[in-house]
Amino acid sequence: MRSGRTLKVGNGAGFWGDNLDAPYLLARDGRLDHLTLEYLAELTLSILAHLRSKDPNAGYVTDFLDLLKRLVPLLVDQPGLKVVTNAGGLNASGLARRCGAILADITSPIGVVTGDDVLGRLAEWTRAGVALTHFETGEPIANVADRLVSANAYLGARPIAEALKGGARVVLTGRVADASLTLGPAAAAFDWGWDDWSKLAGASVAGHLIECGAHATGGLWHRWDQVPDLANVGYPIAELHDDGSAVITKPEGTGGIVSVGNVTEQLLYEIDDPTCYRTPDIDVDMSMVDLKEVGPDRVLMTNARGRAPSDFLKVSAVYRDGWTASGMLAVVGRDAEAKARAAGRIVLDRVRRAGFDLADSLVECIGAGDIVPGVVRPESPPFEVVLRVTVRDPRREAVSRFCKELAPLVTAGPPGIAGYASGRPEPRPAFGYFPTLVPKSLVEARVETRPARDWSIG
Amino acid sequence: MAMKMVRLGELAHARSGDKGNTANVGVVANDAASHAWLDTHLTEAVVADFLRPMGIGLVRRYPLPNVQSFNFVIAKALAGGASRSLRLDTQGKALAAALLELQLPAPEGPTS
């Protein structure tokens, strides 16, 4: 047995929209030190920006409030339990005020991390000569500057650790690196230095392994038909050790599976070069990580390494990019694929005749090999396919017109078209994603920890 | 005589996802023998040829030897990425399932 303390961090949400009951059950059954909730995918902040444009008090992940209400009795019963989440989105202080009202009676300090929202500073940085270029395409941010809706730097684990050391039981952040939600609690609990590279690396890898929720506990597993009780899948727990190693597991009595195989798949999930997994606090080298089964549903991770991070922070900016809409219809019968493609052409041709040359459009035949287009074809011609037509254009009226051209196919297109029960699709705002880098010295994280009651008044 | 072939899915399992317009597929060998075979045969060029019809850019392969795995990073795999792409699968979730259909020369079985 390893000597010393084990810190149990469980992640109850991998994105906004994940299983509503999972975080409550994980906190109830996991005997956790920290419950983390990761809500912010690349484009989630654009949705929050859209909501905030309608209501200046909005801009955070509203699901978290319902969860926190359910967690109150657990926070009372488990005095050691803390909650760390990026649910603050674009308005962590606004969320703290709502949380303050929920937690006022149990006198739980709330820590709020801000400073990630840099939208208001981009113009000044550009004037000062900071080169803000898209790091995939090299395009300058000036091209989209007048259409930006959000720009957030990825903060790291330090402000989270600072809030926890300051006594916070609930830490609310906006954009932070996903792994920071785990590294922050570990660095605070073990009192690591910010140059204890192998320890910081280990907790970062553990955070990466649990950040997507059930991905680590049987979700997406290729032997899906052998995973027990996925409907009751347990969400992942990292049992962190002071030496930077960690055991990945899940609460007893839950469904799912934790094995070297599925933890390995998650180790590789959405990474680039494994020798340089960049976070604000450390460049992690996970290329030599070892995984070993040490019990039922228990996988030990060791041998993460790391080194000092770069002097830059990633900033994710999102800009308005016109309008989009998508419609689907089922096409049945012999030559289903050919009929579907013809029907798609008819729709786009009719939009053109109405006077709109769409900036971009796509016809897909789902069932005929179009999801990974051209790579794997069905072995025989499908008897039924789903026609999906998607468009984007700067003009809302062009996209609206497209939305009205799908229905006529039911009477005026090829035979065997079904499924027009859900009505016309609606134009939706489209957003472009603009990732860039800024010098770290320009971004300052702020931490404010106050009793819940004070937040509810403030 | 035609070379005996095997589906990648017989030798490995995989998971895929996105970062912007770049996708990655993590390929995990089923065992040490499959890992050694894939090290030789599942090259960047083989993966790039297989996925080329979807209009991809550069493919890079990174080894993670202790977990018998390779990470394939595929540029321009998502027709613009989660925000811009008009595709149904803007996030590359289906790429792993597709890549497991890749046909490779089969390892020689035990001779008996």
Coordinates of C-alpha atoms in Angstrom, one line a residue:
Chain A
M1 CA 0.0 0.0 0.0
R2 CA 1.0 3.5 -0.7
S3 CA 1.5 5.7 2.3
G4 CA 0.1 9.1 2.6
R5 CA -3.2 10.7 1.7
T6 CA -5.4 10.0 -1.3
L7 CA -7.4 12.8 -2.8
K8 CA -10.6 11.7 -4.5
V9 CA -11.7 14.0 -7.4
G10 CA -14.8 12.9 -9.3
N11 CA -16.0 14.5 -12.5
G12 CA -19.8 14.5 -12.9
A13 CA -20.2 16.3 -16.2
G14 CA -18.2 16.2 -19.5
F15 CA -20.1 18.9 -21.3
W16 CA -23.2 21.1 -21.0
G17 CA -26.0 18.6 -21.8
D18 CA -24.5 15.6 -20.0
N19 CA -26.4 13.3 -17.7
L20 CA -28.4 15.4 -15.2
D21 CA -28.3 12.8 -12.4
A22 CA -24.7 11.8 -12.7
P23 CA -23.1 14.5 -10.6
Y24 CA -25.6 14.1 -7.8
L25 CA -25.1 10.3 -7.7
L26 CA -21.3 10.6 -7.9
A27 CA -21.3 13.0 -5.0
R28 CA -23.7 10.9 -3.0
D29 CA -21.9 7.5 -3.6
G30 CA -18.3 8.5 -4.4
R31 CA -17.1 9.7 -1.0
L32 CA -15.3 12.5 -2.9
D33 CA -13.1 15.3 -1.7
H34 CA -13.9 17.3 -4.8
L35 CA -16.7 17.1 -7.3
T36 CA -15.8 18.7 -10.6
L37 CA -18.1 19.6 -13.5
E38 CA -16.8 20.5 -17.0
Y39 CA -19.4 22.3 -19.0
L40 CA -17.6 24.4 -21.7
A41 CA -16.9 22.9 -25.1
E42 CA -15.2 25.0 -27.7
L43 CA -18.4 26.6 -28.8
T44 CA -20.4 26.6 -25.6
L45 CA -19.3 30.2 -24.8
S46 CA -20.8 31.3 -28.1
I47 CA -24.2 30.0 -26.9
L48 CA -23.7 31.8 -23.6
A49 CA -22.7 35.0 -25.4
H50 CA -26.0 34.7 -27.4
L51 CA -28.0 34.3 -24.2
R52 CA -26.1 37.2 -22.5
S53 CA -26.9 39.5 -25.4
K54 CA -30.5 39.1 -24.6
D55 CA -30.1 39.3 -20.8
P56 CA -27.0 40.9 -19.2
N57 CA -27.6 38.7 -16.1
A58 CA -27.3 35.5 -18.1
G59 CA -24.1 34.0 -19.5
Y60 CA -23.5 31.0 -17.1
V61 CA -24.5 27.4 -17.2
T62 CA -28.0 27.4 -15.8
D63 CA -28.1 23.6 -15.2
F64 CA -25.6 24.0 -12.4
L65 CA -28.1 25.9 -10.3
D66 CA -30.6 22.9 -10.3
L67 CA -27.7 20.6 -9.5
L68 CA -26.5 22.8 -6.6
K69 CA -29.9 22.7 -5.0
R70 CA -29.8 18.9 -5.1
L71 CA -26.3 19.0 -3.6
V72 CA -27.1 21.1 -0.6
P73 CA -28.0 18.1 1.7
L74 CA -24.8 16.3 0.6
L75 CA -22.7 19.4 1.4
V76 CA -24.3 19.3 4.8
D77 CA -23.7 15.6 5.3
Q78 CA -20.1 15.6 3.9
P79 CA -18.2 18.5 5.4
G80 CA -15.2 17.7 3.3
L81 CA -16.9 17.8 -0.1
K82 CA -16.1 20.7 -2.3
V83 CA -17.3 21.6 -5.8
V84 CA -15.2 23.0 -8.6
T85 CA -16.7 23.9 -12.0
N86 CA -16.4 26.1 -15.0
A87 CA -20.1 26.7 -15.0
G88 CA -19.5 30.4 -14.6
G89 CA -19.0 30.6 -18.4
L90 CA -19.1 34.3 -19.3
N91 CA -20.6 35.5 -16.0
A92 CA -19.1 33.6 -13.0
S93 CA -20.0 36.5 -10.6
G94 CA -23.6 36.4 -11.8
L95 CA -23.7 32.7 -11.1
A96 CA -22.1 33.2 -7.7
R97 CA -24.9 35.5 -6.7
R98 CA -27.5 32.9 -7.6
C99 CA -25.4 30.2 -5.9
G100 CA -25.0 32.4 -2.9
A101 CA -28.8 32.4 -2.4
I102 CA -28.9 28.6 -2.5
L103 CA -26.0 28.2 -0.1
A104 CA -26.6 31.1 2.3
D105 CA -28.0 28.9 5.0
I106 CA -25.1 26.5 5.1
T107 CA -22.4 29.3 5.3
S108 CA -20.3 27.9 2.5
P109 CA -17.7 30.2 1.1
I110 CA -17.8 30.6 -2.7
G111 CA -14.7 31.3 -4.7
V112 CA -15.0 33.0 -8.1
V113 CA -12.2 33.0 -10.7
T114 CA -12.4 35.7 -13.4
G115 CA -10.0 37.3 -15.8
D116 CA -10.5 34.8 -18.6
D117 CA -12.9 37.1 -20.5
V118 CA -10.6 39.2 -22.7
L119 CA -13.0 40.3 -25.4
G120 CA -12.8 43.9 -24.2
R121 CA -9.0 43.9 -24.4
L122 CA -8.4 42.6 -27.9
A123 CA -8.6 46.0 -29.6
E124 CA -6.1 47.5 -27.2
W125 CA -3.7 44.6 -27.6
T126 CA -4.0 44.9 -31.4
R127 CA -3.2 48.6 -31.2
A128 CA -0.2 47.7 -29.0
G129 CA 1.1 45.4 -31.7
V130 CA 0.3 42.0 -30.2
A131 CA -0.1 39.7 -33.2
L132 CA -3.4 37.8 -32.7
T133 CA -3.5 35.3 -35.5
H134 CA -5.5 32.1 -36.0
F135 CA -3.2 29.4 -34.9
E136 CA -4.4 26.9 -37.6
T137 CA -4.8 29.3 -40.5
G138 CA -2.6 32.3 -39.7
E139 CA -5.5 34.6 -40.5
P140 CA -5.3 38.0 -38.5
I141 CA -8.1 38.6 -36.0
A142 CA -8.8 42.0 -37.7
N143 CA -10.7 40.0 -40.3
V144 CA -13.4 39.1 -37.8
A145 CA -12.9 41.7 -35.1
D146 CA -16.2 43.5 -35.8
R147 CA -18.1 40.3 -35.4
L148 CA -16.6 38.9 -32.2
V149 CA -19.0 37.7 -29.6
S150 CA -16.6 36.2 -27.1
A151 CA -12.9 35.8 -26.4
N152 CA -11.7 33.8 -23.4
A153 CA -8.2 32.9 -22.3
Y154 CA -7.7 29.5 -20.8
L155 CA -6.8 30.1 -17.2
G156 CA -5.0 27.4 -15.3
A157 CA -5.1 25.6 -11.9
R158 CA -3.4 28.3 -9.8
P159 CA -6.5 30.5 -9.2
I160 CA -8.5 27.4 -8.4
A161 CA -5.9 26.3 -5.9
E162 CA -5.9 29.8 -4.4
A163 CA -9.6 29.8 -4.0
L164 CA -9.6 26.4 -2.3
K165 CA -6.7 27.4 0.0
G166 CA -8.8 30.5 0.8
G167 CA -11.5 28.3 2.2
A168 CA -13.9 28.1 -0.8
R169 CA -16.3 25.1 -0.8
V170 CA -17.6 26.0 -4.2
V171 CA -15.3 27.3 -6.9
L172 CA -16.8 28.9 -10.0
T173 CA -14.7 29.7 -13.0
G174 CA -15.2 30.7 -16.6
R175 CA -12.8 29.3 -19.2
V176 CA -10.1 27.2 -17.6
A177 CA -8.1 24.3 -19.1
D178 CA -10.2 21.2 -18.5
A179 CA -7.4 19.4 -16.6
S180 CA -7.1 22.4 -14.3
L181 CA -10.3 21.5 -12.6
T182 CA -8.5 18.5 -11.2
L183 CA -5.0 19.9 -10.9
G184 CA -6.2 22.9 -8.9
P185 CA -7.6 20.7 -6.1
A186 CA -4.6 18.4 -6.1
A187 CA -2.0 21.2 -6.0
A188 CA -3.9 22.8 -3.1
A189 CA -4.4 19.6 -1.1
F190 CA -0.8 18.4 -1.5
D191 CA 0.7 21.8 -1.4
W192 CA 2.7 21.2 -4.5
G193 CA 5.1 23.7 -5.9
W194 CA 4.3 25.0 -9.3
D195 CA 7.5 23.5 -10.5
D196 CA 6.9 19.9 -9.1
W197 CA 6.7 18.9 -12.8
S198 CA 6.1 15.2 -12.4
K199 CA 3.4 15.7 -9.8
L200 CA 1.6 18.4 -11.7
A201 CA 1.9 16.3 -14.8
G202 CA 0.3 13.3 -13.1
A203 CA -2.7 15.2 -11.8
S204 CA -3.1 16.9 -15.2
V205 CA -3.2 13.5 -16.9
A206 CA -5.7 12.3 -14.3
G207 CA -7.8 15.4 -15.0
H208 CA -7.6 14.7 -18.7
L209 CA -8.8 11.1 -18.1
I210 CA -11.9 12.1 -16.2
E211 CA -12.8 15.4 -17.9
C212 CA -15.2 13.7 -20.4
G213 CA -17.2 11.9 -17.7
A214 CA -18.4 8.5 -18.8
H215 CA -15.7 8.3 -21.5
A216 CA -13.5 6.9 -18.8
T217 CA -16.0 4.4 -17.4
G218 CA -17.4 2.5 -20.4
G219 CA -18.9 5.1 -22.6
L220 CA -17.8 4.7 -26.3
W221 CA -16.1 1.4 -25.4
H222 CA -15.8 -0.7 -28.5
R223 CA -17.2 -3.8 -26.7
W224 CA -20.3 -1.8 -26.0
D225 CA -22.4 -5.0 -25.9
Q226 CA -20.3 -6.3 -23.0
V227 CA -20.4 -3.2 -20.8
P228 CA -22.7 -3.8 -17.8
D229 CA -25.6 -1.5 -17.2
L230 CA -24.7 1.6 -19.2
A231 CA -28.0 3.2 -18.2
N232 CA -26.6 3.4 -14.7
V233 CA -23.0 4.2 -15.7
G234 CA -20.8 5.4 -12.9
Y235 CA -18.9 8.6 -13.5
P236 CA -15.2 8.7 -13.1
I237 CA -13.1 9.2 -9.9
A238 CA -9.4 10.0 -9.9
E239 CA -7.8 8.9 -6.6
L240 CA -4.8 11.2 -6.6
H241 CA -1.5 10.5 -4.7
D242 CA 1.1 12.9 -3.6
D243 CA 3.7 11.4 -6.0
G244 CA 1.5 12.3 -9.0
S245 CA 0.2 8.9 -9.7
A246 CA -3.6 8.2 -9.7
V247 CA -6.1 5.4 -9.7
I248 CA -9.0 5.9 -12.1
T249 CA -12.2 4.2 -10.8
K250 CA -16.0 4.7 -10.3
P251 CA -18.4 4.3 -7.4
E252 CA -19.2 0.8 -6.4
G253 CA -22.5 -0.6 -7.6
T254 CA -22.7 1.5 -10.7
G255 CA -22.7 0.3 -14.3
G256 CA -19.9 0.7 -16.8
I257 CA -16.4 -0.5 -16.8
V258 CA -12.9 0.9 -16.0
S259 CA -10.2 -1.0 -17.8
V260 CA -6.8 -0.4 -19.2
G261 CA -8.4 -0.5 -22.7
N262 CA -11.0 2.3 -22.2
V263 CA -8.7 4.4 -20.0
T264 CA -6.1 4.2 -22.8
E265 CA -8.7 5.3 -25.4
Q266 CA -9.4 8.3 -23.2
L267 CA -5.7 9.1 -22.7
L268 CA -5.5 9.6 -26.4
Y269 CA -8.8 11.5 -26.7
E270 CA -8.6 14.8 -28.5
I271 CA -4.8 15.2 -27.9
D272 CA -2.2 16.3 -30.4
D273 CA 1.5 15.5 -29.8
P274 CA 1.5 13.3 -26.6
T275 CA 4.9 14.6 -25.6
C276 CA 3.5 18.1 -25.4
Y277 CA 0.0 18.3 -24.0
R278 CA -0.2 22.0 -23.3
T279 CA -1.9 23.5 -20.3
P280 CA -1.4 27.0 -18.7
D281 CA 0.6 25.5 -15.9
I282 CA 2.7 22.7 -17.5
D283 CA 3.5 21.1 -20.8
V284 CA 2.7 17.5 -20.0
D285 CA 4.5 14.6 -21.6
M286 CA 2.1 11.7 -21.6
S287 CA 3.9 9.6 -24.2
M288 CA 5.4 7.2 -21.6
V289 CA 2.4 7.0 -19.3
D290 CA 1.8 3.5 -17.9
L291 CA -1.6 2.1 -17.1
K292 CA -2.2 -1.0 -15.0
E293 CA -5.2 -2.8 -13.6
V294 CA -4.9 -2.9 -9.9
G295 CA -8.4 -4.2 -9.0
P296 CA -11.9 -4.5 -10.4
D297 CA -12.7 -1.2 -12.2
R298 CA -9.4 0.3 -10.9
V299 CA -6.6 1.4 -13.3
L300 CA -3.4 2.9 -11.9
M301 CA -1.8 5.7 -14.0
T302 CA 1.9 6.4 -13.5
N303 CA 4.9 7.9 -15.2
A304 CA 3.5 11.2 -16.5
R305 CA 6.2 13.8 -17.0
G306 CA 6.2 17.5 -17.5
R307 CA 8.1 20.7 -18.0
A308 CA 7.6 24.4 -17.8
P309 CA 4.8 25.7 -20.1
S310 CA 5.2 28.3 -22.8
D311 CA 4.9 32.0 -22.1
F312 CA 1.6 32.1 -24.1
L313 CA -2.0 31.4 -23.2
K314 CA -4.5 30.0 -25.6
V315 CA -7.5 32.3 -26.3
S316 CA -10.6 31.0 -27.9
A317 CA -12.6 33.6 -29.7
V318 CA -15.9 33.2 -31.4
Y319 CA -17.4 35.4 -34.0
R320 CA -20.8 35.7 -35.7
D321 CA -20.6 34.0 -39.1
G322 CA -24.0 34.5 -40.7
W323 CA -26.9 32.0 -40.6
T324 CA -27.3 28.3 -41.0
A325 CA -30.1 25.8 -41.2
S326 CA -30.4 22.1 -41.8
G327 CA -33.3 19.8 -42.8
M328 CA -33.7 16.1 -43.0
L329 CA -36.1 13.8 -44.9
A330 CA -36.2 10.1 -45.3
V331 CA -36.0 8.7 -48.8
V332 CA -37.1 5.1 -49.4
G333 CA -37.0 2.7 -52.2
R334 CA -34.8 1.4 -55.0
D335 CA -32.3 4.0 -56.0
A336 CA -32.9 5.7 -52.6
E337 CA -29.5 7.3 -52.8
A338 CA -29.9 8.7 -56.3
K339 CA -33.4 10.0 -55.5
A340 CA -32.1 11.7 -52.3
R341 CA -29.2 13.4 -54.2
A342 CA -31.6 14.6 -56.9
A343 CA -34.0 15.9 -54.2
G344 CA -31.2 17.8 -52.6
R345 CA -30.2 19.4 -55.9
I346 CA -33.9 20.4 -56.5
V347 CA -34.1 22.2 -53.1
L348 CA -30.8 24.1 -53.7
D349 CA -31.9 24.9 -57.3
R350 CA -35.2 26.3 -56.1
V351 CA -33.4 28.5 -53.6
R352 CA -31.3 29.8 -56.5
R353 CA -34.4 30.5 -58.6
A354 CA -35.8 32.5 -55.7
G355 CA -32.8 34.8 -56.1
F356 CA -30.4 33.5 -53.5
D357 CA -27.0 32.1 -54.4
L358 CA -26.1 30.5 -51.1
A359 CA -22.6 31.0 -49.8
D360 CA -22.3 27.4 -48.8
S361 CA -24.4 24.3 -49.0
L362 CA -24.0 20.5 -48.5
V363 CA -26.2 17.5 -49.5
E364 CA -25.6 14.4 -47.5
C365 CA -27.1 10.9 -47.9
I366 CA -27.0 9.4 -44.5
G367 CA -26.8 5.6 -45.0
A368 CA -24.9 5.8 -48.2
G369 CA -21.5 6.5 -46.7
D370 CA -21.6 10.3 -46.3
I371 CA -20.9 10.7 -42.6
V372 CA -17.2 10.0 -43.2
P373 CA -17.5 11.0 -46.8
G374 CA -16.0 8.7 -49.4
V375 CA -14.1 6.6 -47.0
V376 CA -16.4 3.6 -46.4
R377 CA -19.2 2.8 -48.7
P378 CA -22.2 0.4 -47.9
E379 CA -21.7 -3.1 -49.3
S380 CA -25.0 -3.0 -51.2
P381 CA -27.2 -0.1 -52.4
P382 CA -29.2 1.1 -49.3
F383 CA -33.0 0.7 -49.6
E384 CA -33.5 3.8 -47.5
V385 CA -31.3 6.8 -46.7
V386 CA -31.8 10.1 -44.8
L387 CA -31.4 13.2 -47.0
R388 CA -29.8 16.0 -45.1
V389 CA -29.4 19.4 -46.7
T390 CA -27.5 22.1 -44.8
V391 CA -26.8 25.7 -45.8
R392 CA -25.0 28.7 -44.5
D393 CA -25.2 32.3 -45.8
P394 CA -24.6 35.8 -44.4
R395 CA -28.2 36.7 -45.2
R396 CA -30.9 35.4 -42.8
E397 CA -33.5 35.8 -45.6
A398 CA -31.5 33.4 -47.9
V399 CA -31.4 30.8 -45.1
S400 CA -35.1 31.4 -44.4
R401 CA -36.0 30.8 -48.0
F402 CA -34.1 27.5 -47.9
C403 CA -36.1 26.4 -44.8
K404 CA -39.3 26.8 -46.9
E405 CA -38.1 24.8 -49.9
L406 CA -37.8 21.3 -48.2
A407 CA -41.5 20.7 -47.7
P408 CA -42.5 21.0 -51.3
L409 CA -40.3 17.9 -52.0
V410 CA -43.0 15.8 -50.3
T411 CA -45.4 16.4 -53.2
A412 CA -43.1 17.6 -56.0
G413 CA -40.0 15.5 -55.6
P414 CA -39.1 11.9 -56.4
P415 CA -41.4 9.3 -54.8
G416 CA -40.8 7.7 -51.5
I417 CA -40.0 10.8 -49.4
A418 CA -41.2 10.6 -45.8
G419 CA -40.8 12.2 -42.5
Y420 CA -42.0 15.8 -42.9
A421 CA -43.9 15.8 -39.6
S422 CA -41.7 18.1 -37.6
G423 CA -42.2 21.2 -39.7
R424 CA -39.8 23.6 -41.3
P425 CA -36.3 24.0 -40.0
E426 CA -35.4 27.3 -38.4
P427 CA -32.5 29.6 -39.3
R428 CA -29.9 29.6 -36.5
P429 CA -27.0 32.0 -36.0
A430 CA -23.7 30.4 -37.1
F431 CA -20.5 31.0 -35.3
G432 CA -16.9 30.9 -36.4
Y433 CA -14.1 29.7 -34.0
F434 CA -10.9 31.7 -33.8
P435 CA -8.2 30.2 -31.5
T436 CA -5.1 32.3 -30.9
L437 CA -2.3 32.8 -28.5
V438 CA -1.5 35.8 -26.2
P439 CA 1.5 36.5 -24.0
K440 CA 0.7 35.2 -20.5
S441 CA 1.8 38.5 -19.0
L442 CA -1.3 40.2 -20.5
V443 CA -3.8 38.1 -18.7
E444 CA -4.4 38.3 -15.0
A445 CA -6.6 35.8 -13.2
R446 CA -8.6 37.2 -10.3
V447 CA -9.8 35.2 -7.3
E448 CA -12.5 36.4 -4.9
T449 CA -13.6 34.2 -2.1
R450 CA -16.5 35.3 0.2
P451 CA -19.2 33.7 2.3
A452 CA -22.2 32.5 0.3
R453 CA -24.5 35.0 2.0
D454 CA -22.2 37.9 0.9
W455 CA -22.5 36.8 -2.7
S456 CA -26.2 36.6 -2.6
I457 CA -26.4 40.2 -1.3
G458 CA -23.7 41.5 -3.7
Chain B
M1 CA -1.6 -15.5 -54.7
A2 CA -3.4 -12.5 -53.2
M3 CA -2.0 -11.2 -49.9
K4 CA -4.2 -12.1 -47.0
M5 CA -5.7 -8.9 -45.5
V6 CA -7.2 -8.0 -42.1
R7 CA -9.4 -5.2 -40.8
L8 CA -7.7 -2.8 -38.5
G9 CA -10.6 -3.4 -36.2
E10 CA -9.4 -7.0 -35.7
L11 CA -6.1 -5.8 -34.3
A12 CA -7.0 -2.7 -32.4
H13 CA -9.8 -0.4 -31.1
A14 CA -10.0 3.4 -31.4
R15 CA -11.6 6.7 -30.4
S16 CA -11.7 9.9 -32.3
G17 CA -12.5 13.6 -31.7
D18 CA -11.7 17.1 -32.8
K19 CA -9.7 20.2 -32.1
G20 CA -10.8 23.0 -34.4
N21 CA -10.5 21.7 -38.0
T22 CA -8.1 19.0 -36.9
A23 CA -9.2 15.5 -35.9
N24 CA -7.4 12.8 -34.0
V25 CA -7.8 9.1 -33.9
G26 CA -6.3 7.2 -31.0
V27 CA -5.6 3.6 -32.1
V28 CA -5.0 1.1 -29.3
A29 CA -3.6 -2.3 -30.2
N30 CA -5.3 -5.4 -28.7
D31 CA -2.1 -7.0 -27.6
A32 CA 1.7 -6.8 -27.9
A33 CA 1.9 -8.8 -31.2
S34 CA -0.7 -6.5 -32.8
H35 CA 1.1 -3.5 -31.5
A36 CA 4.4 -4.6 -33.2
W37 CA 2.5 -5.4 -36.4
L38 CA 0.8 -2.0 -36.5
D39 CA 4.1 -0.2 -35.7
T40 CA 5.3 -1.5 -39.1
H41 CA 2.1 -1.4 -41.1
L42 CA -0.1 1.3 -39.8
T43 CA 1.9 4.2 -41.1
E44 CA 1.0 7.8 -41.7
A45 CA 0.9 7.2 -45.4
V46 CA -1.5 4.2 -45.1
V47 CA -3.9 6.2 -42.9
A48 CA -3.6 9.3 -45.1
D49 CA -4.4 7.2 -48.2
F50 CA -7.5 5.6 -46.6
L51 CA -8.9 9.0 -45.4
R52 CA -7.9 11.0 -48.5
P53 CA -11.4 10.9 -50.1
M54 CA -12.7 13.1 -47.3
G55 CA -10.3 15.8 -48.3
I56 CA -7.8 15.7 -45.4
G57 CA -4.4 17.4 -45.0
L58 CA -1.3 16.2 -43.3
V59 CA -1.4 13.1 -41.1
R60 CA 1.0 12.7 -38.2
R61 CA 1.5 9.6 -36.1
Y62 CA 2.7 9.7 -32.5
P63 CA 3.6 6.5 -30.5
L64 CA 2.6 5.9 -26.9
P65 CA 4.5 2.6 -26.5
N66 CA 3.7 1.8 -22.9
V67 CA 0.0 1.6 -23.7
Q68 CA 0.5 0.0 -27.1
S69 CA -1.0 2.9 -28.9
F70 CA -0.6 5.4 -31.7
N71 CA -2.2 8.8 -31.9
F72 CA -3.0 9.9 -35.5
V73 CA -3.5 13.7 -35.9
I74 CA -5.3 14.5 -39.1
A75 CA -5.3 18.1 -40.4
K76 CA -8.3 19.5 -42.3
A77 CA -10.4 16.5 -41.5
L78 CA -13.6 18.3 -40.6
A79 CA -14.5 20.6 -43.5
G80 CA -14.0 23.7 -41.3
G81 CA -14.5 22.2 -37.8
A82 CA -17.3 22.2 -35.3
S83 CA -18.4 25.8 -36.0
R84 CA -18.0 26.1 -39.8
S85 CA -18.5 22.6 -41.1
L86 CA -21.9 21.8 -42.6
R87 CA -21.4 18.1 -42.1
L88 CA -23.5 16.0 -39.8
D89 CA -20.3 14.8 -38.0
T90 CA -18.6 18.1 -37.4
Q91 CA -16.6 16.7 -34.5
G92 CA -14.9 13.7 -36.0
K93 CA -16.8 11.3 -33.7
A94 CA -17.3 8.8 -36.5
L95 CA -13.7 8.8 -37.8
A96 CA -12.5 6.0 -35.5
A97 CA -15.3 3.6 -36.6
A98 CA -14.4 4.3 -40.2
L99 CA -10.6 3.9 -39.7
L100 CA -11.2 0.5 -38.1
E101 CA -12.4 -0.7 -41.5
L102 CA -8.9 -0.1 -43.0
Q103 CA -7.5 -3.2 -44.6
L104 CA -4.0 -4.2 -43.7
P105 CA -1.8 -7.1 -44.7
A106 CA -2.7 -9.8 -42.1
P107 CA -0.1 -10.9 -39.6
E108 CA 0.9 -14.5 -40.1
G109 CA -0.9 -16.8 -37.8
P110 CA 0.9 -19.4 -35.7
T111 CA 2.0 -22.2 -38.0
S112 CA 1.0 -25.6 -36.9

